[in-house]
mmCIF file of C-alpha atoms and ligand atoms in Angstrom:
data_model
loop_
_atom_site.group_PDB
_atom_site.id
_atom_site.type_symbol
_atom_site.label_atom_id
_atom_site.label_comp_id
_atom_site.label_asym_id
_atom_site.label_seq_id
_atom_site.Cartn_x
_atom_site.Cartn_y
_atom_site.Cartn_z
ATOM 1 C CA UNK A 1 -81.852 -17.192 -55.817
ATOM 2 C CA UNK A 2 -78.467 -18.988 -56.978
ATOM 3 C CA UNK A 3 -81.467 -21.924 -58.469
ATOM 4 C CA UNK A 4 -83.313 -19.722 -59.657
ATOM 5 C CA UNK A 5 -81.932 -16.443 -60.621
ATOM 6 C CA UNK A 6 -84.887 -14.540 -61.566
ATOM 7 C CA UNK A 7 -86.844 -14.544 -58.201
ATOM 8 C CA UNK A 8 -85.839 -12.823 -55.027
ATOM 9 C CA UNK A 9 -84.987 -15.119 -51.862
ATOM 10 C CA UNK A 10 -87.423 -13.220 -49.613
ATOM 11 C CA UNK A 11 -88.354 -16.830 -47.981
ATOM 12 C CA UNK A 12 -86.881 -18.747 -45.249
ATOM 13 C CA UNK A 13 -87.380 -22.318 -45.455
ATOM 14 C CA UNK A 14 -87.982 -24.140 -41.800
ATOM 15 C CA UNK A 15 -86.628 -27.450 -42.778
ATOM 16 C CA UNK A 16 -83.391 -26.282 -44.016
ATOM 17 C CA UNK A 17 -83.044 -23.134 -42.420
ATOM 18 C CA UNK A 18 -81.886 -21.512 -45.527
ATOM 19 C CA UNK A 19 -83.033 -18.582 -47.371
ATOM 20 C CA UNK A 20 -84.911 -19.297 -50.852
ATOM 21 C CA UNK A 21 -87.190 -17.485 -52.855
ATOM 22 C CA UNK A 22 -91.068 -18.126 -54.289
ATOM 23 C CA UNK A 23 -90.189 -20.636 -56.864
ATOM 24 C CA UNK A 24 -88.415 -22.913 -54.304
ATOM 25 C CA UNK A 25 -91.304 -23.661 -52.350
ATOM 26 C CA UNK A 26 -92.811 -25.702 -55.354
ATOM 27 C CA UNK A 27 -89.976 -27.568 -56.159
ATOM 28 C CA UNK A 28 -86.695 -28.494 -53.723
ATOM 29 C CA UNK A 29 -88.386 -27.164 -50.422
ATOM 30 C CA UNK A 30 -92.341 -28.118 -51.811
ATOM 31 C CA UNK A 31 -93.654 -28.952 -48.405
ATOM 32 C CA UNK A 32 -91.159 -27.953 -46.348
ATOM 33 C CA UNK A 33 -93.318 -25.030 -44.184
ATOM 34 C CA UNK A 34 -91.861 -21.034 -44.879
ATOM 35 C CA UNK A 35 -91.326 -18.236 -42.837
ATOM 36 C CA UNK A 36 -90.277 -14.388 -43.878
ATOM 37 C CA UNK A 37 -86.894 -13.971 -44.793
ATOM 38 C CA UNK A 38 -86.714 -10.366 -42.910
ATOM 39 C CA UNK A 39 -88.375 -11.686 -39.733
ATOM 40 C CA UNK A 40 -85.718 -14.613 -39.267
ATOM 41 C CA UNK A 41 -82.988 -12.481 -39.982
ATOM 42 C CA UNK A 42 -84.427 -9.525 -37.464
ATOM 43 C CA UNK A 43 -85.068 -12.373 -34.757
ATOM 44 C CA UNK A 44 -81.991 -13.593 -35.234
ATOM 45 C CA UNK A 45 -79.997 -10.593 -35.536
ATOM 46 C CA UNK A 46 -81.536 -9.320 -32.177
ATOM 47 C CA UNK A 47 -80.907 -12.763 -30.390
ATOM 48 C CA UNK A 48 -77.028 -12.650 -31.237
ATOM 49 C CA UNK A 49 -76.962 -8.970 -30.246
ATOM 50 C CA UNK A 50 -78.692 -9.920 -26.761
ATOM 51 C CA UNK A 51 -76.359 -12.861 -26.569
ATOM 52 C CA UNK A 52 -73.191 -10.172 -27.091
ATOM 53 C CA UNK A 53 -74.441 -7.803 -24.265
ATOM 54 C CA UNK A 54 -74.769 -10.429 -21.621
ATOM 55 C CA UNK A 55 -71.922 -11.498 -22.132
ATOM 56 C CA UNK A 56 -70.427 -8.114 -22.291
ATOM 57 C CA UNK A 57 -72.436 -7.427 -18.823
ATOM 58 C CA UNK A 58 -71.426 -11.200 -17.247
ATOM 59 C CA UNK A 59 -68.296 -11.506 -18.314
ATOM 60 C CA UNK A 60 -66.013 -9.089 -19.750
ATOM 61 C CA UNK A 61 -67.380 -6.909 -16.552
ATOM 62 C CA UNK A 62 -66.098 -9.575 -14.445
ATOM 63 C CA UNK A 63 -63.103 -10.652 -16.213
ATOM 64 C CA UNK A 64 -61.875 -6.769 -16.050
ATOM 65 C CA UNK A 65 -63.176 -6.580 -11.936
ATOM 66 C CA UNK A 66 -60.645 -10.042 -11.694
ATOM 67 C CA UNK A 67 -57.746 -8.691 -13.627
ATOM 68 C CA UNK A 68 -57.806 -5.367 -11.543
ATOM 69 C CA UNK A 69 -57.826 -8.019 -8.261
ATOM 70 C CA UNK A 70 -54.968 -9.680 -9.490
ATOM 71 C CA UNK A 71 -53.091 -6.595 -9.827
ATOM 72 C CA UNK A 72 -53.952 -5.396 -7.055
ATOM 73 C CA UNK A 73 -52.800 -8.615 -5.013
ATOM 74 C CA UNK A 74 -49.494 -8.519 -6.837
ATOM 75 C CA UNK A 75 -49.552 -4.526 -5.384
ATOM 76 C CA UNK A 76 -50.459 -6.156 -2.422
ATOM 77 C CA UNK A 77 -47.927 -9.124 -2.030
ATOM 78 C CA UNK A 78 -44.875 -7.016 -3.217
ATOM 79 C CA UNK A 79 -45.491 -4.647 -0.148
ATOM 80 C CA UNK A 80 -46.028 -7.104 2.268
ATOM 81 C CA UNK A 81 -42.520 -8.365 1.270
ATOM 82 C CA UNK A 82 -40.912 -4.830 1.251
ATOM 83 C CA UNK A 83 -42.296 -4.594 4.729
ATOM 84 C CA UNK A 84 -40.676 -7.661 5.606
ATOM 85 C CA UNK A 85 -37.227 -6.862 3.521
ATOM 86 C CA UNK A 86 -37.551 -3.541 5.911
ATOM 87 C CA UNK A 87 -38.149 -5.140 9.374
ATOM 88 C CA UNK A 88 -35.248 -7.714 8.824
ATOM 89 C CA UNK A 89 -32.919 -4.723 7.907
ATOM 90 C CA UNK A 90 -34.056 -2.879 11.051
ATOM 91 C CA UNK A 91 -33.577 -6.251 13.172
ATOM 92 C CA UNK A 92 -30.125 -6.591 11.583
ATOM 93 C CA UNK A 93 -29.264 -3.111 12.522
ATOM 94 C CA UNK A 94 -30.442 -3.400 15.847
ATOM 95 C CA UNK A 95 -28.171 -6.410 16.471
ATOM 96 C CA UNK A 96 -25.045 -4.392 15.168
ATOM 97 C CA UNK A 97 -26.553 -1.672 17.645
ATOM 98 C CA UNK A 98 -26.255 -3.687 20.237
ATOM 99 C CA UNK A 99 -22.973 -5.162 19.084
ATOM 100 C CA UNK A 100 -21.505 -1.837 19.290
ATOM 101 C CA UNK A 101 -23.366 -0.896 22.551
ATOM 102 C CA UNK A 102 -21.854 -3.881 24.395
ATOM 103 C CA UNK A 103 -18.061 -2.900 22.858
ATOM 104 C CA UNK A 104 -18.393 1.071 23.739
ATOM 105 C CA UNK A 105 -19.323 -0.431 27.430
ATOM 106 C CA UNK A 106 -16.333 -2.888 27.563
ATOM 107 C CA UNK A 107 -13.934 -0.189 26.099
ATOM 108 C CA UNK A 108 -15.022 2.268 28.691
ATOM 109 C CA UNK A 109 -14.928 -0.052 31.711
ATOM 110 C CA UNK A 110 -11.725 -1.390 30.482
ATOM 111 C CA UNK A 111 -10.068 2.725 30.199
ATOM 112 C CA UNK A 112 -11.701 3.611 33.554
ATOM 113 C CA UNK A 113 -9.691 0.933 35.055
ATOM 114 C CA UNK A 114 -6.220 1.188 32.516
ATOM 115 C CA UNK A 115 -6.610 5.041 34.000
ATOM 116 C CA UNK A 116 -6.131 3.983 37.235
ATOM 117 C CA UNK A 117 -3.454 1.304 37.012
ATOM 118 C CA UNK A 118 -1.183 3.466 34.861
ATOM 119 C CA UNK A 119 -1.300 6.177 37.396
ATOM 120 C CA UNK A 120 -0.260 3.542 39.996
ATOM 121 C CA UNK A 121 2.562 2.311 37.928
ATOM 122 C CA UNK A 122 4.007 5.733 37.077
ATOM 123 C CA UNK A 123 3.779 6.700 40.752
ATOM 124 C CA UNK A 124 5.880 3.536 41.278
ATOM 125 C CA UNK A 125 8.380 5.102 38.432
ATOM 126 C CA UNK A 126 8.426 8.477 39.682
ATOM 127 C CA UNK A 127 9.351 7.294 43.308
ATOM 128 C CA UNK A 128 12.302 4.979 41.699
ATOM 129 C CA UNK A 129 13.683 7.701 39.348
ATOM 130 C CA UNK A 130 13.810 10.117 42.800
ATOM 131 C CA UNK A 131 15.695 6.697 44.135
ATOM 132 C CA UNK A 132 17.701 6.462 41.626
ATOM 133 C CA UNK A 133 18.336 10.305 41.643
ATOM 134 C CA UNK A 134 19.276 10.423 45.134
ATOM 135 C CA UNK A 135 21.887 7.617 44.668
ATOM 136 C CA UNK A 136 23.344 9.256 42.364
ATOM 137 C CA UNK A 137 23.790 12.316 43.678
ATOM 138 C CA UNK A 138 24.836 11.081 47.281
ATOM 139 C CA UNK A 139 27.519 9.365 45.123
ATOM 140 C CA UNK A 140 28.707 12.366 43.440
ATOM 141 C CA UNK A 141 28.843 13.922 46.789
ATOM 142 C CA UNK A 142 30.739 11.655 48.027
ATOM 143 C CA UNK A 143 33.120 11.531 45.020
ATOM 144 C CA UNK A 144 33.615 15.547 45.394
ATOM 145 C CA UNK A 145 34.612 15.002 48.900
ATOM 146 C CA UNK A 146 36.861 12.670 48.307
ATOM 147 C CA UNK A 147 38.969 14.542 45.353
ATOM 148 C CA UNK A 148 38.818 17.389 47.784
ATOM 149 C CA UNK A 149 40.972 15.771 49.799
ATOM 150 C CA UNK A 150 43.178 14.755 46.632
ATOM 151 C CA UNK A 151 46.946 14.715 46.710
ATOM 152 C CA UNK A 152 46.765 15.455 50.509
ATOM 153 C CA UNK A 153 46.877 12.402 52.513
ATOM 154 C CA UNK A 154 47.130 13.834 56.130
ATOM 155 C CA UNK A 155 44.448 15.765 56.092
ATOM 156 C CA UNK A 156 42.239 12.917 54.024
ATOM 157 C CA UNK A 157 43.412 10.692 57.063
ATOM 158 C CA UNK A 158 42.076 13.396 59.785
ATOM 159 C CA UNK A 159 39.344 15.101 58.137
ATOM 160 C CA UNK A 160 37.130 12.525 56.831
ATOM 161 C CA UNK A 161 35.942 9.703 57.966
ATOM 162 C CA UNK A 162 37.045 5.843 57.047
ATOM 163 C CA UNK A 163 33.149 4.780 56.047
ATOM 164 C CA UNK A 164 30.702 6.693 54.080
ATOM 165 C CA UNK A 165 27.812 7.989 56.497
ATOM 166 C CA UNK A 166 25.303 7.533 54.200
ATOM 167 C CA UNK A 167 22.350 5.370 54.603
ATOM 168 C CA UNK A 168 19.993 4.083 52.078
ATOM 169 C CA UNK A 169 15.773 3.078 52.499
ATOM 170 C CA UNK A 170 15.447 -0.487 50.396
ATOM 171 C CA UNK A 171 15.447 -0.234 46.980
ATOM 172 C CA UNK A 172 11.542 -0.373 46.616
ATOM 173 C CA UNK A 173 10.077 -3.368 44.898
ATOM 174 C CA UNK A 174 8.639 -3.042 41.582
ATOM 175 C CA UNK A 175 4.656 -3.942 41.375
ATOM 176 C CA UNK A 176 3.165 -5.789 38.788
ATOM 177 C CA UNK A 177 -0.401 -5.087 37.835
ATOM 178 C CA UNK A 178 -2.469 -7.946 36.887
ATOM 179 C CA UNK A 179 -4.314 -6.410 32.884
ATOM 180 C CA UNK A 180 -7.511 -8.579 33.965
ATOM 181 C CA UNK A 181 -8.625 -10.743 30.898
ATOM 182 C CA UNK A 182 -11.026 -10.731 27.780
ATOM 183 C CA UNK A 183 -12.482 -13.795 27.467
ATOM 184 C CA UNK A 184 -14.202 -14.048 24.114
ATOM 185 C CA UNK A 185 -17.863 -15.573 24.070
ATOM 186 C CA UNK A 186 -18.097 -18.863 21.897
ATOM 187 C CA UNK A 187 -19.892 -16.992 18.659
ATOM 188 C CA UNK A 188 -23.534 -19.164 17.706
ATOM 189 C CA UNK A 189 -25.175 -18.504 14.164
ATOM 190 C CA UNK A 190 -27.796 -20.442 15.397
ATOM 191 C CA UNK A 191 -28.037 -18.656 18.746
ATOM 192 C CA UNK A 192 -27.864 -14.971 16.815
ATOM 193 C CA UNK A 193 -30.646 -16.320 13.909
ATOM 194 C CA UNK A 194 -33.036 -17.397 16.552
ATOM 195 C CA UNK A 195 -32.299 -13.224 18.422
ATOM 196 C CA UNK A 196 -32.942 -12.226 14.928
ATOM 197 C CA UNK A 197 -35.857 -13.684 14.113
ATOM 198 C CA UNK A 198 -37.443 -16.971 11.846
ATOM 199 C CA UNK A 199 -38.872 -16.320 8.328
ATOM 200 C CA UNK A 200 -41.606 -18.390 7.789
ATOM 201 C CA UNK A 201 -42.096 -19.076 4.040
ATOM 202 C CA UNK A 202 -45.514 -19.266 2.811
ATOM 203 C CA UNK A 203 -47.499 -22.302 2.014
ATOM 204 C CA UNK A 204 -48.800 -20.898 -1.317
ATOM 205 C CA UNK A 205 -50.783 -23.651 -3.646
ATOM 206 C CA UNK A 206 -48.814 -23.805 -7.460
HETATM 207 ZN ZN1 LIG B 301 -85.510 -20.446 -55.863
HETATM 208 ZN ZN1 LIG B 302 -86.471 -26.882 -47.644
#
């Protein structure tokens, strides 16, 4: 006892729940009603040790369950959104598919038909270059016949006659084919985000 340092505190005292020993309870603490040191402390020791496991049980049981939760909805959340990343990829490429889809069609109708056009036109060439061909040659026959008769006037005056007997179709007329026409579609963001879909951002409390 720091009072009295002879004497054992082996006493608690009940009014000022503080340990003191034999001598005390005649003098500072006459009066004030004693219990056993070692029984308070057991009691007491046992109570805070009880008070520790429940809330070892009650809450750091719960608190871990919670934290696992939260990770878990962050796990959670995160692929949600990679699921959504991945859809609006897809959707994106599908667009471009179809993009290119409607081009390979266009190019294609528009060869079918520049197949068939150019094989008019250069049937139209082909039958002026014979044209052309066969004026030229009728005029080089004509020119031989002529110089065979050169430097011999009286039989260039009997022999042959005053006109060329040649006779010509019409020079044929030259076609022009019409290319048809692109006209371009008026391009719509709007129009294309609506095809593409709306992201709807969530109404998540702060
Ligand atoms: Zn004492
Ligand atoms: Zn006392």
């Amino acid at each position: 006892c720091k009072v009295h340092p002879k004497h054992q505190m082996v006493l608690c005292c009940k009014k000022c729940q503080q340990a003191i020993c034999a001598l005390c309870t005649t003098k500072e603490h006459e009066g004030h009603g004693f219990l056993d040191l070692e029984e308070v402390y057991t009691k007491k020791y046992k109570t805070r040790t009880e008070e520790i496991r429940r809330i070892r049980d009650e809450f750091l049981l719960n608190s871990r369950l919670r934290l696992k939760e939260s990770r878990n909805a962050t796990l959670e959340l995160k692929g949600n959104l990679e699921l959504m990343r991945n859809s609006m990829k897809e959707q994106a490429s599908q667009i471009k598919g179809l993009v290119d889809a409607i081009l390979t069609e266009n190019l294609h109708d528009l060869h079918s038909y520049e197949a068939s056009a150019v094989e008019k036109l250069e049937y139209q060439e082909k039958v002026l270059d014979t044209y052309v061909t066969h004026v030229q040659d009728t005029c080089k026959l004509e020119e031989y016949k002529n110089s065979m008769f050169f430097g011999n006037p009286v039989e260039f005056l009997s022999g042959i006659s005053d006109t060329l007997d040649v006779k010509f179709e019409p020079i044929p007329d030259v076609q022009k084919l019409s290319p048809g026409n692109f006209s371009e579609g008026k391009l719509n963001k709007e129009e294309i985000r609506k095809q593409f879909g709306v992201l709807t951002k969530p109404s998540n409390e702060t």
